Amino acid sequence: MKSQTLQKWISLLLFIALIVILGVLSTRFSAALDWTAGGRNTLTEASQAQLASMDGPIIVRAFVYSGDPRRRDIELDFARYQRAKADIEVRFIDPSTQPQQVREFDIREPGQIVLEYDGRRETIPGTTEPMVTTALQRLAVSGEQWVVFLAGHGERSISREDDSRALTGYANALRERGLKVQSVNLTETPAIPDNTSVLVLASPERAYLPGEIELVRDYVARGGNLLWLADPDHPVGLAEVAGELGVTWLDGYAIFPDYQVIGTGHPGFFAATQYPANAVTQGFDQITLFPLVRAMAVDKVNDWTMQPMLVAGESAWLETGDISGGTVALDDDDIPGPLLIGATLTRDLEVDGENRTQRVALVGDADFLSDLHLAEVGNEAFGLNLAQWLALRDAQLNIRVPEAPDTDIVISPLGGKAIVAVFVIVLPLLLLLVGVGRWFVRRRR
């Protein structure tokens, strides 16, 4: 009898000890399962790469009232970042008790979040991963970096929202990554700003004046980085600049006879699925679409080193004739593939007493960055890589947080009417009938 009693006590003590051990372990270790589509509750590789590129602590100040349930959501959202980078500190500030900090951080409404890194600050209205990670991208780079688009000669606009050919969306994407964007008309302001990090020639339709060409030549000669987009629809011009880079833009439209297999829908669409070894596309695994492109040839001049970036295969050719008639075929006047569609040039030189590497990117198309085509497959990511590489922000390459695929609910008009009918008519009537029925039954009793 005593033996059984002792066994019961031992079992009880072991059970209590197990509970205590599990309780202690639960405070030291945690585990989480992410079952959302696209792994929305797991930090993406892009965000992890962004955190890995940032040395030093990050301070997060959340201006949320005490007792506000948003505090718990903020803790959970930043816990993902803290698991990837331990020196992220989250501080909650009650706006009602600390008005001085509200004024110091220029808080306009409760719920705003201030990220602080290396003495720089970014204020964001929420804690979604795209919002936080793009803010971290802006914080990661010190100083202002300007991307300057030349204007005045039919180049693609960066502010004309009603023009699908414009680069408005691309310019906004650059701003979100912390780059400053402006357009400059050299006939109005005859100088390229000294703080220009990247100069963009976005497929001008008309020739530059000799003085403007000289300004661009001088910019390149002084070590300026250049993004040159050249559509096949217009003469490229700027032959002097092209000559100093060793570039020959070839006239004609690149034709891709495999377009029906790939599914681009037009033989003039170039779908890049593989990329030669190049710093811009290293680690880049998305397809990019380029509508109506031209090819180029590059000779080695002035210490420039060329690396191909976009290459069409041997089945492609450069059609020098008219393509508006529909059917095209390779003939003696055309240039057979492979075709060089995009390339980068680099050279080492001394600028203001410092050794640096000058960078130039060339693409035989500007449409892929237009508002009409920017959202297609990997076009925006590729365009951002181009700008980040030219602006010497190599740590920011391939950092783009994908949007969750299941955040939108799409309901057909018929489905919407059915939902309204159920909740506004059928359900109230059903409740009314149940109530009347119960009243009638009780009355008969």
CSV table of C-alpha atoms in Angstrom, one decimal:
chain,number,residue,atom,x,y,z
A,1,MET,CA,0.0,0.0,0.0
A,2,LYS,CA,2.8,2.3,1.0
A,3,SER,CA,4.6,1.5,-2.3
A,4,GLN,CA,1.6,2.5,-4.4
A,5,THR,CA,1.2,5.8,-2.5
A,6,LEU,CA,4.9,6.5,-3.0
A,7,GLN,CA,4.6,5.9,-6.7
A,8,LYS,CA,1.7,8.3,-6.9
A,9,TRP,CA,3.6,11.0,-5.2
A,10,ILE,CA,6.6,10.4,-7.5
A,11,SER,CA,4.4,10.5,-10.5
A,12,LEU,CA,2.9,13.7,-9.4
A,13,LEU,CA,6.3,15.3,-8.7
A,14,LEU,CA,7.6,14.2,-12.1
A,15,PHE,CA,4.5,15.7,-13.8
A,16,ILE,CA,5.0,19.0,-11.9
A,17,ALA,CA,8.7,19.0,-12.8
A,18,LEU,CA,7.8,18.4,-16.5
A,19,ILE,CA,5.3,21.3,-16.4
A,20,VAL,CA,8.0,23.6,-14.9
A,21,ILE,CA,10.6,22.5,-17.4
A,22,LEU,CA,8.3,23.1,-20.3
A,23,GLY,CA,7.4,26.5,-18.8
A,24,VAL,CA,11.1,27.5,-18.5
A,25,LEU,CA,11.9,26.3,-22.0
A,26,SER,CA,8.9,28.2,-23.5
A,27,THR,CA,10.4,31.5,-22.1
A,28,ARG,CA,13.8,30.8,-23.6
A,29,PHE,CA,12.9,29.3,-26.9
A,30,SER,CA,10.1,29.9,-29.4
A,31,ALA,CA,9.0,28.4,-32.6
A,32,ALA,CA,6.6,29.6,-35.3
A,33,LEU,CA,5.0,28.1,-38.3
A,34,ASP,CA,4.1,30.2,-41.3
A,35,TRP,CA,1.2,28.7,-43.3
A,36,THR,CA,0.3,31.8,-45.3
A,37,ALA,CA,0.5,31.9,-49.1
A,38,GLY,CA,3.9,33.2,-50.1
A,39,GLY,CA,5.3,32.9,-46.5
A,40,ARG,CA,4.0,36.4,-45.6
A,41,ASN,CA,4.9,36.0,-41.9
A,42,THR,CA,8.5,35.0,-42.7
A,43,LEU,CA,11.1,37.6,-43.5
A,44,THR,CA,12.0,37.4,-47.2
A,45,GLU,CA,15.5,36.9,-48.4
A,46,ALA,CA,15.5,40.5,-49.7
A,47,SER,CA,14.8,41.8,-46.2
A,48,GLN,CA,17.4,39.5,-44.7
A,49,ALA,CA,20.0,40.7,-47.3
A,50,GLN,CA,19.1,44.3,-46.5
A,51,LEU,CA,19.7,43.7,-42.7
A,52,ALA,CA,22.9,41.9,-43.5
A,53,SER,CA,24.2,44.9,-45.3
A,54,MET,CA,23.6,47.2,-42.3
A,55,ASP,CA,26.3,47.2,-39.6
A,56,GLY,CA,25.3,48.7,-36.3
A,57,PRO,CA,22.1,49.0,-34.3
A,58,ILE,CA,18.7,50.0,-35.5
A,59,ILE,CA,16.3,51.8,-33.2
A,60,VAL,CA,12.6,51.6,-33.8
A,61,ARG,CA,10.4,54.2,-32.0
A,62,ALA,CA,6.7,53.4,-32.1
A,63,PHE,CA,4.5,56.3,-31.1
A,64,VAL,CA,1.5,54.4,-29.9
A,65,TYR,CA,-0.7,55.1,-26.8
A,66,SER,CA,-0.4,52.8,-23.8
A,67,GLY,CA,-3.0,50.0,-24.0
A,68,ASP,CA,-3.4,50.4,-27.8
A,69,PRO,CA,-3.6,46.9,-29.3
A,70,ARG,CA,-1.4,48.0,-32.2
A,71,ARG,CA,1.6,47.7,-29.8
A,72,ARG,CA,1.3,43.9,-29.9
A,73,ASP,CA,1.1,43.9,-33.7
A,74,ILE,CA,4.2,46.1,-33.9
A,75,GLU,CA,6.1,43.8,-31.6
A,76,LEU,CA,5.2,40.8,-33.7
A,77,ASP,CA,6.1,42.5,-37.0
A,78,PHE,CA,9.6,43.6,-35.7
A,79,ALA,CA,10.2,40.3,-34.0
A,80,ARG,CA,10.8,38.9,-37.5
A,81,TYR,CA,13.5,41.5,-38.1
A,82,GLN,CA,15.0,41.0,-34.6
A,83,ARG,CA,15.4,37.3,-35.3
A,84,ALA,CA,17.5,38.2,-38.4
A,85,LYS,CA,19.4,41.1,-36.7
A,86,ALA,CA,19.7,41.0,-32.9
A,87,ASP,CA,20.6,44.6,-32.4
A,88,ILE,CA,17.3,46.0,-33.4
A,89,GLU,CA,15.6,47.7,-30.4
A,90,VAL,CA,11.9,48.5,-30.3
A,91,ARG,CA,10.9,51.4,-28.0
A,92,PHE,CA,7.3,52.4,-27.4
A,93,ILE,CA,6.5,56.0,-26.8
A,94,ASP,CA,3.1,57.2,-25.5
A,95,PRO,CA,2.3,60.5,-27.3
A,96,SER,CA,0.1,61.6,-24.4
A,97,THR,CA,2.9,61.4,-21.8
A,98,GLN,CA,5.9,62.4,-23.9
A,99,PRO,CA,4.9,65.4,-26.0
A,100,GLN,CA,8.5,66.6,-26.3
A,101,GLN,CA,9.5,63.4,-28.2
A,102,VAL,CA,6.4,63.9,-30.4
A,103,ARG,CA,7.7,67.3,-31.3
A,104,GLU,CA,11.4,66.2,-31.6
A,105,PHE,CA,10.5,63.4,-34.1
A,106,ASP,CA,7.8,65.5,-35.9
A,107,ILE,CA,5.1,63.0,-35.3
A,108,ARG,CA,1.8,64.0,-37.1
A,109,GLU,CA,-0.5,61.2,-35.9
A,110,PRO,CA,-0.4,58.3,-33.4
A,111,GLY,CA,0.8,55.0,-34.9
A,112,GLN,CA,3.8,56.4,-36.8
A,113,ILE,CA,7.0,54.5,-36.6
A,114,VAL,CA,10.5,56.2,-36.7
A,115,LEU,CA,13.4,54.1,-37.8
A,116,GLU,CA,16.9,55.3,-36.8
A,117,TYR,CA,20.2,54.1,-38.2
A,118,ASP,CA,23.6,55.6,-38.1
A,119,GLY,CA,22.2,59.0,-37.2
A,120,ARG,CA,19.6,59.0,-39.9
A,121,ARG,CA,15.8,58.8,-39.5
A,122,GLU,CA,12.9,57.6,-41.6
A,123,THR,CA,9.2,57.9,-40.5
A,124,ILE,CA,6.8,55.3,-41.8
A,125,PRO,CA,3.0,55.0,-41.2
A,126,GLY,CA,2.9,51.2,-40.7
A,127,THR,CA,4.9,48.1,-40.3
A,128,THR,CA,4.4,46.0,-43.4
A,129,GLU,CA,7.5,44.4,-44.7
A,130,PRO,CA,7.7,46.4,-48.0
A,131,MET,CA,7.3,49.6,-46.0
A,132,VAL,CA,9.9,48.7,-43.4
A,133,THR,CA,12.5,47.2,-45.8
A,134,THR,CA,12.3,50.1,-48.3
A,135,ALA,CA,12.7,52.5,-45.4
A,136,LEU,CA,15.8,50.6,-44.3
A,137,GLN,CA,17.1,50.8,-47.9
A,138,ARG,CA,16.9,54.6,-47.7
A,139,LEU,CA,18.6,54.6,-44.3
A,140,ALA,CA,21.4,52.4,-45.4
A,141,VAL,CA,22.9,55.0,-47.7
A,142,SER,CA,24.3,58.2,-46.4
A,143,GLY,CA,24.1,61.5,-48.4
A,144,GLU,CA,21.9,62.4,-51.3
A,145,GLN,CA,22.2,60.6,-54.6
A,146,TRP,CA,20.6,62.2,-57.6
A,147,VAL,CA,19.4,60.5,-60.7
A,148,VAL,CA,19.1,63.1,-63.4
A,149,PHE,CA,17.0,62.6,-66.5
A,150,LEU,CA,17.8,64.8,-69.4
A,151,ALA,CA,14.7,66.4,-71.0
A,152,GLY,CA,13.7,68.7,-73.8
A,153,HIS,CA,14.4,66.4,-76.8
A,154,GLY,CA,11.5,64.0,-76.6
A,155,GLU,CA,13.0,61.9,-73.9
A,156,ARG,CA,10.7,59.8,-71.7
A,157,SER,CA,9.1,62.0,-69.1
A,158,ILE,CA,9.3,61.2,-65.4
A,159,SER,CA,6.2,63.2,-64.3
A,160,ARG,CA,3.6,62.8,-67.1
A,161,GLU,CA,1.1,60.4,-65.4
A,162,ASP,CA,-1.3,60.4,-68.4
A,163,ASP,CA,1.4,59.1,-70.8
A,164,SER,CA,1.9,55.4,-70.8
A,165,ARG,CA,5.3,55.9,-72.4
A,166,ALA,CA,6.5,58.0,-69.5
A,167,LEU,CA,8.9,56.7,-66.8
A,168,THR,CA,6.8,58.1,-63.9
A,169,GLY,CA,6.5,54.8,-62.1
A,170,TYR,CA,10.2,54.1,-62.5
A,171,ALA,CA,11.0,57.5,-61.0
A,172,ASN,CA,8.7,56.9,-58.1
A,173,ALA,CA,10.3,53.5,-57.5
A,174,LEU,CA,13.7,55.2,-57.4
A,175,ARG,CA,12.5,57.7,-54.9
A,176,GLU,CA,11.1,54.9,-52.6
A,177,ARG,CA,14.7,53.5,-52.6
A,178,GLY,CA,16.1,56.8,-51.3
A,179,LEU,CA,17.4,58.1,-54.6
A,180,LYS,CA,16.6,61.7,-55.5
A,181,VAL,CA,15.2,62.2,-59.0
A,182,GLN,CA,14.9,65.2,-61.2
A,183,SER,CA,14.8,66.2,-64.9
A,184,VAL,CA,17.1,68.8,-66.4
A,185,ASN,CA,16.7,70.6,-69.7
A,186,LEU,CA,20.1,71.7,-70.7
A,187,THR,CA,18.8,74.5,-73.0
A,188,GLU,CA,17.3,76.1,-69.8
A,189,THR,CA,19.9,75.1,-67.3
A,190,PRO,CA,23.2,74.7,-69.3
A,191,ALA,CA,24.9,72.5,-66.8
A,192,ILE,CA,24.7,69.0,-65.4
A,193,PRO,CA,24.4,69.3,-61.6
A,194,ASP,CA,27.7,68.5,-59.7
A,195,ASN,CA,25.9,66.1,-57.3
A,196,THR,CA,24.6,63.9,-60.1
A,197,SER,CA,25.1,60.2,-59.3
A,198,VAL,CA,23.5,58.8,-62.5
A,199,LEU,CA,22.7,60.7,-65.7
A,200,VAL,CA,19.9,59.1,-67.8
A,201,LEU,CA,19.5,59.5,-71.5
A,202,ALA,CA,16.0,58.1,-71.9
A,203,SER,CA,15.8,57.6,-75.7
A,204,PRO,CA,15.7,61.2,-77.1
A,205,GLU,CA,13.7,61.7,-80.3
A,206,ARG,CA,15.5,64.8,-81.5
A,207,ALA,CA,19.1,65.7,-81.8
A,208,TYR,CA,21.0,67.6,-79.0
A,209,LEU,CA,22.6,70.9,-79.7
A,210,PRO,CA,26.4,70.9,-80.0
A,211,GLY,CA,26.7,72.7,-76.6
A,212,GLU,CA,24.5,70.1,-75.0
A,213,ILE,CA,26.6,67.2,-76.5
A,214,GLU,CA,29.7,68.9,-75.1
A,215,LEU,CA,28.2,69.0,-71.6
A,216,VAL,CA,27.4,65.3,-71.8
A,217,ARG,CA,30.9,64.5,-73.1
A,218,ASP,CA,32.4,66.5,-70.3
A,219,TYR,CA,30.3,64.7,-67.7
A,220,VAL,CA,31.4,61.3,-69.0
A,221,ALA,CA,35.1,62.5,-69.2
A,222,ARG,CA,35.0,63.6,-65.6
A,223,GLY,CA,33.9,60.2,-64.5
A,224,GLY,CA,30.1,60.5,-64.4
A,225,ASN,CA,28.0,57.4,-64.4
A,226,LEU,CA,25.6,57.0,-67.3
A,227,LEU,CA,22.4,55.1,-68.2
A,228,TRP,CA,21.8,55.2,-71.9
A,229,LEU,CA,18.5,53.8,-73.2
A,230,ALA,CA,18.1,53.9,-77.0
A,231,ASP,CA,14.8,52.8,-78.8
A,232,PRO,CA,15.0,51.7,-82.4
A,233,ASP,CA,12.3,54.1,-83.5
A,234,HIS,CA,14.5,57.2,-83.5
A,235,PRO,CA,18.1,58.1,-84.5
A,236,VAL,CA,20.3,57.9,-81.4
A,237,GLY,CA,22.4,61.0,-82.0
A,238,LEU,CA,25.2,61.8,-79.6
A,239,ALA,CA,27.6,60.1,-81.9
A,240,GLU,CA,30.6,61.9,-80.2
A,241,VAL,CA,29.6,60.3,-76.8
A,242,ALA,CA,29.1,56.9,-78.4
A,243,GLY,CA,32.4,57.1,-80.1
A,244,GLU,CA,34.3,57.8,-76.8
A,245,LEU,CA,32.5,54.8,-75.3
A,246,GLY,CA,33.2,52.6,-78.3
A,247,VAL,CA,29.5,52.0,-78.8
A,248,THR,CA,27.8,51.6,-82.2
A,249,TRP,CA,24.0,51.6,-82.0
A,250,LEU,CA,22.7,49.4,-84.8
A,251,ASP,CA,19.7,50.5,-86.8
A,252,GLY,CA,16.8,48.1,-87.0
A,253,TYR,CA,14.5,46.0,-84.9
A,254,ALA,CA,15.6,42.8,-83.2
A,255,ILE,CA,13.5,39.9,-84.3
A,256,PHE,CA,12.9,36.8,-82.1
A,257,PRO,CA,11.4,34.0,-84.1
A,258,ASP,CA,10.7,31.9,-81.0
A,259,TYR,CA,8.2,34.4,-79.8
A,260,GLN,CA,5.3,32.0,-80.2
A,261,VAL,CA,6.9,29.3,-78.1
A,262,ILE,CA,7.8,31.8,-75.3
A,263,GLY,CA,4.4,33.5,-75.6
A,264,THR,CA,5.5,37.2,-76.0
A,265,GLY,CA,2.9,37.6,-78.7
A,266,HIS,CA,5.1,39.6,-81.1
A,267,PRO,CA,8.4,38.8,-82.8
A,268,GLY,CA,9.8,42.2,-81.7
A,269,PHE,CA,9.4,41.3,-78.0
A,270,PHE,CA,12.7,40.2,-76.4
A,271,ALA,CA,12.2,38.0,-73.3
A,272,ALA,CA,15.4,37.7,-71.3
A,273,THR,CA,15.3,34.5,-69.3
A,274,GLN,CA,19.1,34.0,-68.8
A,275,TYR,CA,21.8,36.6,-68.3
A,276,PRO,CA,25.5,36.6,-68.9
A,277,ALA,CA,27.8,37.1,-65.9
A,278,ASN,CA,27.4,40.7,-65.0
A,279,ALA,CA,27.4,42.7,-61.7
A,280,VAL,CA,23.9,44.1,-62.5
A,281,THR,CA,22.3,40.7,-63.0
A,282,GLN,CA,24.3,38.7,-60.5
A,283,GLY,CA,21.7,36.7,-58.5
A,284,PHE,CA,18.9,38.1,-60.6
A,285,ASP,CA,16.5,35.3,-61.5
A,286,GLN,CA,13.5,37.0,-63.0
A,287,ILE,CA,12.3,37.2,-66.6
A,288,THR,CA,12.4,40.6,-68.2
A,289,LEU,CA,10.5,41.8,-71.3
A,290,PHE,CA,11.7,44.4,-73.8
A,291,PRO,CA,9.3,45.5,-76.5
A,292,LEU,CA,10.9,46.5,-79.8
A,293,VAL,CA,14.7,46.6,-79.1
A,294,ARG,CA,17.7,47.5,-81.1
A,295,ALA,CA,21.2,45.9,-80.9
A,296,MET,CA,24.6,47.4,-80.4
A,297,ALA,CA,28.3,46.7,-81.0
A,298,VAL,CA,31.0,47.7,-78.6
A,299,ASP,CA,34.7,48.2,-79.4
A,300,LYS,CA,37.3,48.5,-76.7
A,301,VAL,CA,38.4,52.2,-76.5
A,302,ASN,CA,39.6,54.6,-73.8
A,303,ASP,CA,40.3,51.8,-71.2
A,304,TRP,CA,36.6,50.8,-71.1
A,305,THR,CA,35.9,47.2,-70.2
A,306,MET,CA,32.6,45.8,-71.7
A,307,GLN,CA,30.5,43.1,-70.1
A,308,PRO,CA,27.4,41.8,-71.9
A,309,MET,CA,24.2,42.1,-69.9
A,310,LEU,CA,21.5,41.2,-72.3
A,311,VAL,CA,22.1,38.9,-75.3
A,312,ALA,CA,19.7,37.5,-77.8
A,313,GLY,CA,20.5,34.0,-79.2
A,314,GLU,CA,21.6,32.8,-82.6
A,315,SER,CA,18.0,32.4,-83.8
A,316,ALA,CA,17.4,36.2,-83.5
A,317,TRP,CA,18.4,38.7,-86.1
A,318,LEU,CA,18.3,42.5,-86.6
A,319,GLU,CA,15.7,43.3,-89.1
A,320,THR,CA,16.8,46.4,-91.1
A,321,GLY,CA,13.6,46.5,-93.2
A,322,ASP,CA,10.1,47.5,-92.3
A,323,ILE,CA,8.4,45.4,-89.7
A,324,SER,CA,5.0,47.0,-89.9
A,325,GLY,CA,3.9,44.6,-92.7
A,326,GLY,CA,3.6,41.7,-90.3
A,327,THR,CA,5.7,38.9,-91.8
A,328,VAL,CA,9.5,39.3,-91.6
A,329,ALA,CA,12.3,37.0,-92.6
A,330,LEU,CA,16.1,37.0,-92.3
A,331,ASP,CA,17.6,38.2,-95.6
A,332,ASP,CA,21.0,39.4,-96.8
A,333,ASP,CA,20.5,43.0,-95.5
A,334,ASP,CA,19.8,41.9,-92.0
A,335,ILE,CA,22.3,41.1,-89.2
A,336,PRO,CA,22.1,37.5,-87.9
A,337,GLY,CA,22.3,36.8,-84.1
A,338,PRO,CA,23.5,36.5,-81.5
A,339,LEU,CA,22.7,40.2,-80.8
A,340,LEU,CA,24.0,42.3,-78.0
A,341,ILE,CA,20.9,44.1,-76.5
A,342,GLY,CA,22.4,45.4,-73.2
A,343,ALA,CA,25.9,45.9,-71.9
A,344,THR,CA,27.8,47.6,-69.1
A,345,LEU,CA,31.1,49.5,-69.4
A,346,THR,CA,33.5,50.1,-66.5
A,347,ARG,CA,36.9,51.8,-66.3
A,348,ASP,CA,39.2,52.9,-63.4
A,349,LEU,CA,40.2,56.5,-63.3
A,350,GLU,CA,41.2,59.2,-60.8
A,351,VAL,CA,38.6,61.7,-59.8
A,352,ASP,CA,39.4,64.6,-57.5
A,353,GLY,CA,42.5,62.7,-56.3
A,354,GLU,CA,40.6,59.5,-55.6
A,355,ASN,CA,40.7,56.3,-57.5
A,356,ARG,CA,37.2,55.1,-58.5
A,357,THR,CA,35.4,52.9,-61.0
A,358,GLN,CA,33.2,54.7,-63.6
A,359,ARG,CA,30.1,52.9,-64.7
A,360,VAL,CA,28.0,53.0,-67.8
A,361,ALA,CA,24.9,50.9,-68.7
A,362,LEU,CA,23.5,50.6,-72.2
A,363,VAL,CA,20.1,49.1,-73.2
A,364,GLY,CA,18.6,49.1,-76.7
A,365,ASP,CA,15.2,49.9,-75.4
A,366,ALA,CA,13.4,52.4,-73.1
A,367,ASP,CA,9.9,50.9,-73.2
A,368,PHE,CA,10.6,48.2,-70.6
A,369,LEU,CA,10.8,51.0,-67.9
A,370,SER,CA,7.7,52.8,-69.2
A,371,ASP,CA,4.5,53.0,-67.1
A,372,LEU,CA,3.0,50.6,-69.7
A,373,HIS,CA,5.5,47.8,-69.2
A,374,LEU,CA,7.2,48.5,-65.8
A,375,ALA,CA,5.0,46.1,-63.9
A,376,GLU,CA,5.6,43.2,-66.3
A,377,VAL,CA,7.5,40.3,-64.7
A,378,GLY,CA,10.9,41.5,-63.5
A,379,ASN,CA,11.2,44.8,-65.4
A,380,GLU,CA,11.0,47.0,-62.3
A,381,ALA,CA,13.5,44.9,-60.4
A,382,PHE,CA,15.9,44.9,-63.3
A,383,GLY,CA,15.5,48.7,-63.7
A,384,LEU,CA,16.2,49.2,-60.0
A,385,ASN,CA,19.3,47.0,-60.2
A,386,LEU,CA,20.5,49.2,-63.0
A,387,ALA,CA,20.1,52.4,-61.0
A,388,GLN,CA,21.5,50.9,-57.8
A,389,TRP,CA,24.6,49.6,-59.6
A,390,LEU,CA,25.2,52.9,-61.4
A,391,ALA,CA,24.8,54.8,-58.1
A,392,LEU,CA,27.5,52.5,-56.5
A,393,ARG,CA,24.9,51.0,-54.2
A,394,ASP,CA,25.9,47.4,-54.8
A,395,ALA,CA,24.6,46.2,-51.4
A,396,GLN,CA,21.1,47.3,-52.6
A,397,LEU,CA,21.0,45.0,-55.6
A,398,ASN,CA,18.2,42.4,-55.9
A,399,ILE,CA,16.5,43.8,-52.8
A,400,ARG,CA,12.8,43.9,-53.6
A,401,VAL,CA,10.2,42.6,-51.2
A,402,PRO,CA,7.5,40.7,-53.2
A,403,GLU,CA,3.9,41.5,-52.5
A,404,ALA,CA,1.8,38.8,-50.9
A,405,PRO,CA,-0.3,37.1,-53.6
A,406,ASP,CA,-3.5,36.7,-51.5
A,407,THR,CA,-4.2,40.2,-50.1
A,408,ASP,CA,-6.9,41.1,-52.6
A,409,ILE,CA,-10.4,39.6,-52.8
A,410,VAL,CA,-11.8,39.6,-56.3
A,411,ILE,CA,-15.6,39.3,-56.5
A,412,SER,CA,-17.6,39.2,-59.7
A,413,PRO,CA,-20.5,41.6,-60.1
A,414,LEU,CA,-22.9,38.6,-59.8
A,415,GLY,CA,-21.1,37.4,-56.6
A,416,GLY,CA,-21.3,40.9,-55.1
A,417,LYS,CA,-25.1,41.0,-55.7
A,418,ALA,CA,-25.5,37.5,-54.2
A,419,ILE,CA,-23.6,38.6,-51.0
A,420,VAL,CA,-25.8,41.7,-50.7
A,421,ALA,CA,-29.0,39.6,-51.3
A,422,VAL,CA,-28.0,37.1,-48.6
A,423,PHE,CA,-27.0,39.6,-45.9
A,424,VAL,CA,-29.5,42.3,-46.6
A,425,ILE,CA,-32.6,40.4,-47.6
A,426,VAL,CA,-32.4,36.6,-47.1
A,427,LEU,CA,-30.7,36.5,-43.6
A,428,PRO,CA,-33.0,39.2,-42.0
A,429,LEU,CA,-36.1,37.5,-43.4
A,430,LEU,CA,-34.9,34.2,-42.1
A,431,LEU,CA,-34.4,35.6,-38.6
A,432,LEU,CA,-37.8,37.3,-38.8
A,433,LEU,CA,-39.5,34.0,-39.8
A,434,VAL,CA,-37.8,32.1,-37.0
A,435,GLY,CA,-38.9,34.7,-34.5
A,436,VAL,CA,-42.5,34.7,-35.7
A,437,GLY,CA,-42.5,30.9,-35.7
A,438,ARG,CA,-41.3,30.7,-32.1
A,439,TRP,CA,-43.9,33.3,-31.1
A,440,PHE,CA,-46.7,31.4,-32.8
A,441,VAL,CA,-45.7,28.1,-31.2
A,442,ARG,CA,-45.6,29.6,-27.7
A,443,ARG,CA,-48.9,31.2,-28.3
A,444,ARG,CA,-50.6,27.9,-29.2
A,445,ARG,CA,-49.2,26.3,-26.0
